[in-house]
CSV table of C-alpha atoms and ligand atoms in Angstrom, one decimal:
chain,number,residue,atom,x,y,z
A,1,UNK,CA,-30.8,31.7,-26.9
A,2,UNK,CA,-29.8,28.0,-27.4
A,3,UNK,CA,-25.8,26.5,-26.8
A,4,UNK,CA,-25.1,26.5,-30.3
A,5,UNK,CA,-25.9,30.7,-30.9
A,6,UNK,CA,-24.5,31.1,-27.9
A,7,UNK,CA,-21.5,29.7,-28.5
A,8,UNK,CA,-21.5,31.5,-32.2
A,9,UNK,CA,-21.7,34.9,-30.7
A,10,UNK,CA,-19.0,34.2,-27.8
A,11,UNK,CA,-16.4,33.5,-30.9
A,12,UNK,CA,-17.4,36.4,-32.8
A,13,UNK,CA,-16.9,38.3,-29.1
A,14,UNK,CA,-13.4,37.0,-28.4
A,15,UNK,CA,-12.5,37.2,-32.1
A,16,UNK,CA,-12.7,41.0,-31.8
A,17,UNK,CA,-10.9,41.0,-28.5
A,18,UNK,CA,-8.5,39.1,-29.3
A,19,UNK,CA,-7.3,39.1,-32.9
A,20,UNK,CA,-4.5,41.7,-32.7
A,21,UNK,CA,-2.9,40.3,-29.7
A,22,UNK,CA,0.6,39.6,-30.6
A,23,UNK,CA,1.8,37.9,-26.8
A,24,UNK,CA,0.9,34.7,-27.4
A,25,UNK,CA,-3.1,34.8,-26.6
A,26,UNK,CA,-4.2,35.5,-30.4
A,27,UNK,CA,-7.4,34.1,-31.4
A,28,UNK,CA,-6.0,31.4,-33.2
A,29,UNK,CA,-4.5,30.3,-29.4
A,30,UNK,CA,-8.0,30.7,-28.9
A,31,UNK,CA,-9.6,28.3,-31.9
A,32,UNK,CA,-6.4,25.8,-30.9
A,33,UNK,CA,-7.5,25.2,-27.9
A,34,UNK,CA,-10.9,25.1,-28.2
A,35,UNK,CA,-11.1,22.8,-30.9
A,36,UNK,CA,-8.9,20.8,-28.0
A,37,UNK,CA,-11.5,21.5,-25.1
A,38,UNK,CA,-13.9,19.9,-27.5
A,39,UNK,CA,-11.8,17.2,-29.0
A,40,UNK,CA,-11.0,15.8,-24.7
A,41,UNK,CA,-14.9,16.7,-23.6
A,42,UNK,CA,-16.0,14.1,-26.1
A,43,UNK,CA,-13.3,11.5,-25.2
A,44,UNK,CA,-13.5,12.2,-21.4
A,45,UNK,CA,-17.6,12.5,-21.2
A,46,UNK,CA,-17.3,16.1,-19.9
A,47,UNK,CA,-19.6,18.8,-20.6
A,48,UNK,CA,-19.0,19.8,-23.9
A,49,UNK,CA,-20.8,23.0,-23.8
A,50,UNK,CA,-19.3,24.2,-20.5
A,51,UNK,CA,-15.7,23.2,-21.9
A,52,UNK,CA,-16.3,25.2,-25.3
A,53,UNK,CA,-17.4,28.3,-23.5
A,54,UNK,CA,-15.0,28.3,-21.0
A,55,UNK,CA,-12.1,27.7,-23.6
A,56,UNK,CA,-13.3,30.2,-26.1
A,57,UNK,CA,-13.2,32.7,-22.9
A,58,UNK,CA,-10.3,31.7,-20.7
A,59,UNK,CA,-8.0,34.2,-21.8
A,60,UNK,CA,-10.3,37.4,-21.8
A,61,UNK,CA,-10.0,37.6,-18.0
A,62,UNK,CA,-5.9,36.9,-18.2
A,63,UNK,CA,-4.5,39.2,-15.8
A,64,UNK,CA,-2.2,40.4,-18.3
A,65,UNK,CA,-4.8,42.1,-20.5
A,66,UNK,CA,-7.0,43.5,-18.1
A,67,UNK,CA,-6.1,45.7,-15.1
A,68,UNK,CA,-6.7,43.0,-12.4
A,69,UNK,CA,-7.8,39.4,-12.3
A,70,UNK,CA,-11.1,40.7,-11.0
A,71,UNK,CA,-11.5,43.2,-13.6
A,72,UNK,CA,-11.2,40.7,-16.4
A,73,UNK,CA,-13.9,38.0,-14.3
A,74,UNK,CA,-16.4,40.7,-14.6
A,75,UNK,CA,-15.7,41.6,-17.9
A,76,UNK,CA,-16.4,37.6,-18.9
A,77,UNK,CA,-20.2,37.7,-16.4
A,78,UNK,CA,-20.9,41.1,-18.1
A,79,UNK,CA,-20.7,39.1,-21.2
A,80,UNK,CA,-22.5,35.5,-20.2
A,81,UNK,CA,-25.0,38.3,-19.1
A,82,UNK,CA,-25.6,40.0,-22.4
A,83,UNK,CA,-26.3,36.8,-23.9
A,84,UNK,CA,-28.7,35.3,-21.7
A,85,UNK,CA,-26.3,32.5,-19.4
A,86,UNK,CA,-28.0,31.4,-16.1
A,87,UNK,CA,-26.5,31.8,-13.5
A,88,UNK,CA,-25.3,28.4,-12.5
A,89,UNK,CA,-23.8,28.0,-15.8
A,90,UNK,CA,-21.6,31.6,-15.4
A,91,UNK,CA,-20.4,30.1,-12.3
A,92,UNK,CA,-19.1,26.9,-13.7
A,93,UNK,CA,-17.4,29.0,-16.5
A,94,UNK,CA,-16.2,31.3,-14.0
A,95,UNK,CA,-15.2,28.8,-11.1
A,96,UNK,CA,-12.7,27.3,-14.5
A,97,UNK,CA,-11.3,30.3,-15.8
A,98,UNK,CA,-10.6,32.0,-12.7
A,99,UNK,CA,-8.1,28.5,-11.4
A,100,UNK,CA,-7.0,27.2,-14.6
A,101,UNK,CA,-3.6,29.4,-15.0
A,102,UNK,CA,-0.4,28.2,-14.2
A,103,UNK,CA,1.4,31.2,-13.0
A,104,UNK,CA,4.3,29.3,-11.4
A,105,UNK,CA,3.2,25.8,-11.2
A,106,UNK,CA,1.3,25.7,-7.2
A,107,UNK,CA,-1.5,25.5,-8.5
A,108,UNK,CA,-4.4,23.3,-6.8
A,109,UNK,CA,-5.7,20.5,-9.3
A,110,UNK,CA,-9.0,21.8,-10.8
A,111,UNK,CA,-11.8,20.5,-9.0
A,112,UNK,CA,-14.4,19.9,-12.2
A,113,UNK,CA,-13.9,17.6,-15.2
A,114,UNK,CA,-14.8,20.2,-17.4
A,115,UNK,CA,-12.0,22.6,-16.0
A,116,UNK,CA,-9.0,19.3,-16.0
A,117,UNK,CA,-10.3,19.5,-19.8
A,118,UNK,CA,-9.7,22.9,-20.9
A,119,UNK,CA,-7.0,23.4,-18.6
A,120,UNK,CA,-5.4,19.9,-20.2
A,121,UNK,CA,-6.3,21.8,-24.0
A,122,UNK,CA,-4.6,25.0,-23.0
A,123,UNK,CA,-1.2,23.1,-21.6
A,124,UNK,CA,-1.3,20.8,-24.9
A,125,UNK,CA,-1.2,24.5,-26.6
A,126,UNK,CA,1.7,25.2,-24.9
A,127,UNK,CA,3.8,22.4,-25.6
A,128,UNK,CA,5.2,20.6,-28.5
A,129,UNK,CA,5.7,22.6,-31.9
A,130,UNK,CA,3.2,25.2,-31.3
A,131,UNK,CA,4.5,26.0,-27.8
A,132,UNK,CA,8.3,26.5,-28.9
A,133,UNK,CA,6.7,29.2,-31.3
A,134,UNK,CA,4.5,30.7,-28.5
A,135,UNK,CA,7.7,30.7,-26.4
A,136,UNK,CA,9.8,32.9,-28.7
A,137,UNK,CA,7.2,34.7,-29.8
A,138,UNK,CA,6.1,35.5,-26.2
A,139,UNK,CA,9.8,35.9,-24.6
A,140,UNK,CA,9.9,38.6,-27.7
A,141,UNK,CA,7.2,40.5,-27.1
A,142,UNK,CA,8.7,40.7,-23.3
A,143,UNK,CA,12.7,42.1,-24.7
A,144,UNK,CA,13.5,38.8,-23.5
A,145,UNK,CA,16.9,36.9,-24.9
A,146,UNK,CA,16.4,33.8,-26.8
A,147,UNK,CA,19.0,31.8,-24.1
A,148,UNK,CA,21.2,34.0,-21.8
A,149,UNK,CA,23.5,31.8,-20.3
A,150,UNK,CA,23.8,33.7,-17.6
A,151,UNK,CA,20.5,33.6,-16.1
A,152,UNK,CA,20.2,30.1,-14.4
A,153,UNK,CA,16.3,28.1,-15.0
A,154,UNK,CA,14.1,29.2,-11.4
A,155,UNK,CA,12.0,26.7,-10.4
A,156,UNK,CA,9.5,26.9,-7.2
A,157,UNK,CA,8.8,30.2,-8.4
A,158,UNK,CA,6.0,32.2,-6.5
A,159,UNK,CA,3.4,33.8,-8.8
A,160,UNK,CA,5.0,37.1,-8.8
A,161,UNK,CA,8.6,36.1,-9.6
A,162,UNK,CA,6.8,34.0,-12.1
A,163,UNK,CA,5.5,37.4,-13.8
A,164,UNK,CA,8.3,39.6,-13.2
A,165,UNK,CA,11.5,37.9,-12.7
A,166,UNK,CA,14.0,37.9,-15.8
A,167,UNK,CA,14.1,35.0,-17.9
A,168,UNK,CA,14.8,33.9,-21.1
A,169,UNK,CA,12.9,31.6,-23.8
A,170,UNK,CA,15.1,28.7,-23.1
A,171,UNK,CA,14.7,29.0,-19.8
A,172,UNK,CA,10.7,29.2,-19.7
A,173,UNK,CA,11.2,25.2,-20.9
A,174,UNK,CA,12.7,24.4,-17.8
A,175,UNK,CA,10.6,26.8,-15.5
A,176,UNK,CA,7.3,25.8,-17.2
A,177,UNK,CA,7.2,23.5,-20.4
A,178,UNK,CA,8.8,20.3,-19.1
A,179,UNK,CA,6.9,20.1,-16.4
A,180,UNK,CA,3.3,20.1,-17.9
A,181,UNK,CA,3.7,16.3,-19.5
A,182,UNK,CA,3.0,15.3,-15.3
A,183,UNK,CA,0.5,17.8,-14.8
A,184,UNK,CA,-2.1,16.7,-17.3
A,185,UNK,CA,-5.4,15.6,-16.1
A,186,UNK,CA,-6.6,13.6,-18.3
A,187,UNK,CA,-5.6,10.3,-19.9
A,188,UNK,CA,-6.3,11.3,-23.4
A,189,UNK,CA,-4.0,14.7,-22.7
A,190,UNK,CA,-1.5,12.8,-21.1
A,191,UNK,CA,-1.1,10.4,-24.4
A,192,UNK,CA,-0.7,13.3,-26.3
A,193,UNK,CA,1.8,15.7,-24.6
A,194,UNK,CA,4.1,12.3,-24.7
A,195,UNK,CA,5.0,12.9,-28.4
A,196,UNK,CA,5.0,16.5,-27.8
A,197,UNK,CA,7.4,16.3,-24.7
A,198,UNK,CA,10.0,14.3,-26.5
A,199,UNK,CA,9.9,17.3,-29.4
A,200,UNK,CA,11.0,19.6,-27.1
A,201,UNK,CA,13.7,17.7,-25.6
A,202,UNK,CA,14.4,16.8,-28.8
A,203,UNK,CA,14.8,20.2,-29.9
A,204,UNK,CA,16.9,21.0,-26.7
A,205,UNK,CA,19.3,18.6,-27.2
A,206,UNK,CA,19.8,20.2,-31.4
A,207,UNK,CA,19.2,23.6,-29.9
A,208,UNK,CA,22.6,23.6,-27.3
A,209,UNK,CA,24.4,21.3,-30.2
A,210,UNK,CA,24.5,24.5,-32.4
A,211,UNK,CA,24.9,27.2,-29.5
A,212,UNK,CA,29.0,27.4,-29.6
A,213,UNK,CA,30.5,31.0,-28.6
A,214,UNK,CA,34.0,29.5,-28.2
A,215,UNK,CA,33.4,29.7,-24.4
A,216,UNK,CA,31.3,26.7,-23.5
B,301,ADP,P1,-0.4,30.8,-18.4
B,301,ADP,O1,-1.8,30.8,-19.0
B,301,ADP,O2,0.0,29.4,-18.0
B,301,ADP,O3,-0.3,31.8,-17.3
B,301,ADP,P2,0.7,32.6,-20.2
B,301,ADP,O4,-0.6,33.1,-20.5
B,301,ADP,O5,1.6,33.3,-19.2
B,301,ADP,O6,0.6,31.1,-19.5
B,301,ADP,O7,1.6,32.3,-21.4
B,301,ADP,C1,1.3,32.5,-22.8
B,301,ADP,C2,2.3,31.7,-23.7
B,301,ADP,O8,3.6,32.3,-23.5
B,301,ADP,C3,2.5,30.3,-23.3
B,301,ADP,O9,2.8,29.5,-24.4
B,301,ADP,C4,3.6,30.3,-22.3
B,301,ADP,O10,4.3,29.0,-22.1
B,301,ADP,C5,4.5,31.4,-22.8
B,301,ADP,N1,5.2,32.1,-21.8
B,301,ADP,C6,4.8,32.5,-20.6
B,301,ADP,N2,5.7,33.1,-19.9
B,301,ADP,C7,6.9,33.1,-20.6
B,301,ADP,C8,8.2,33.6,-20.5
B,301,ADP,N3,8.6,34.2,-19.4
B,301,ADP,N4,9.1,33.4,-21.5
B,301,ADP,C9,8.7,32.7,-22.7
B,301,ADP,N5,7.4,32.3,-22.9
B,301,ADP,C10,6.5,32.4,-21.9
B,302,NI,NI1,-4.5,30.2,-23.1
């Protein structure tokens, strides 16, 4: 089968898997950030074809949809199976999808271009207008408050308090979305999670401007 069929039968694949997710990995998260992955491979000389693939799949395996991290891997080779992917071509897809999460922020920098790129097009999905919707939408699909005073910003999570500690939407700003301008790999990634970054402190600053309870 040749790249471009391939890559027209992995979107119809995911599609179906993925378009009544509600949490934040819909398949238009999906289509975002693989028209991203695509956008940085051509500016960064990556792979395109690796970066496309491993985009449109990354979030099939996420350990939250599947009942382990390993589970979800083998779900994404059974499928680069069924279509004909050699081999050395499932691991480089594989080797990406299986490091590129953030899950608290220790993270070791990904070790192929093709992963800082679709790992840089995921963050950029994160941030910026689209990630404050994400946020709420995810912190409300989880019972979580919009801002609970009460509950202080953790940071140096581990990956488990990461997952399972109580938070709040605000919060995940300061646990997570603040910190992903610095973490970008790439230059062209970097340029634009500047704009993006300023959006959200900019929507920060308005957001505690209008939160008055009378006990501030
Ligand atoms: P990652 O792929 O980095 O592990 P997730 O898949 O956990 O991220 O997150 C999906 C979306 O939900 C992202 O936009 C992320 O920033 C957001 N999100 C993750 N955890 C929380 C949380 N505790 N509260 C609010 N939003 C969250
Ligand atoms: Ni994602």
């Amino acid at each position: 089968m040749d790249k471009e069929k391939m890559i027209k039968f992995t979107k119809e694949y995911v599609y179906n898997e993925l378009h009544n997710e509600s949490s934040g990995h819909d398949w238009y998260h999906i289509a975002r950030v693989t028209f991203m992955a695509r956008t940085i491979a051509i500016e960064e000389h990556a792979d395109e074809f690796i970066c496309e693939m491993a985009a449109l799949l990354h979030d099939i395996a996420d350990e939250k949809l599947n009942e382990s991290e390993e589970a979800g891997l083998q779900k994404v080779i059974t499928w680069l199976n069924s279509i004909g992917t050699d081999a050395s071509t499932i691991q480089r897809i594989i080797s990406i999808i299986s490091t590129m999460s953030f899950k608290g922020g220790g993270q070791p920098k990904m070790t192929s271009l093709e992963g800082q790129v679709v790992q840089d097009a995921d963050r950029l999905d994160a941030i910026g207008a689209i990630g404050i919707a994400r946020t709420f939408a995810y912190a409300g699909s989880k019972g979580e408050l919009i801002y609970d005073p009460e509950l202080k910003p953790r940071i140096n999570m581990t990956k488990e308090e990461y997952r399972k500690g109580r938070s709040s939407a605000i919060n995940h700003f300061y646990e997570k979305l603040l910190t992903l301008k610095e973490k970008m790999n790439t230059g062209y990634a970097k340029q634009l999670a500047e704009e993006r970054h300023r959006l959200m402190e900019q929507y920060l600053d308005d957001f505690f401007n209008e939160w008055k309870t009378g006990n501030e």
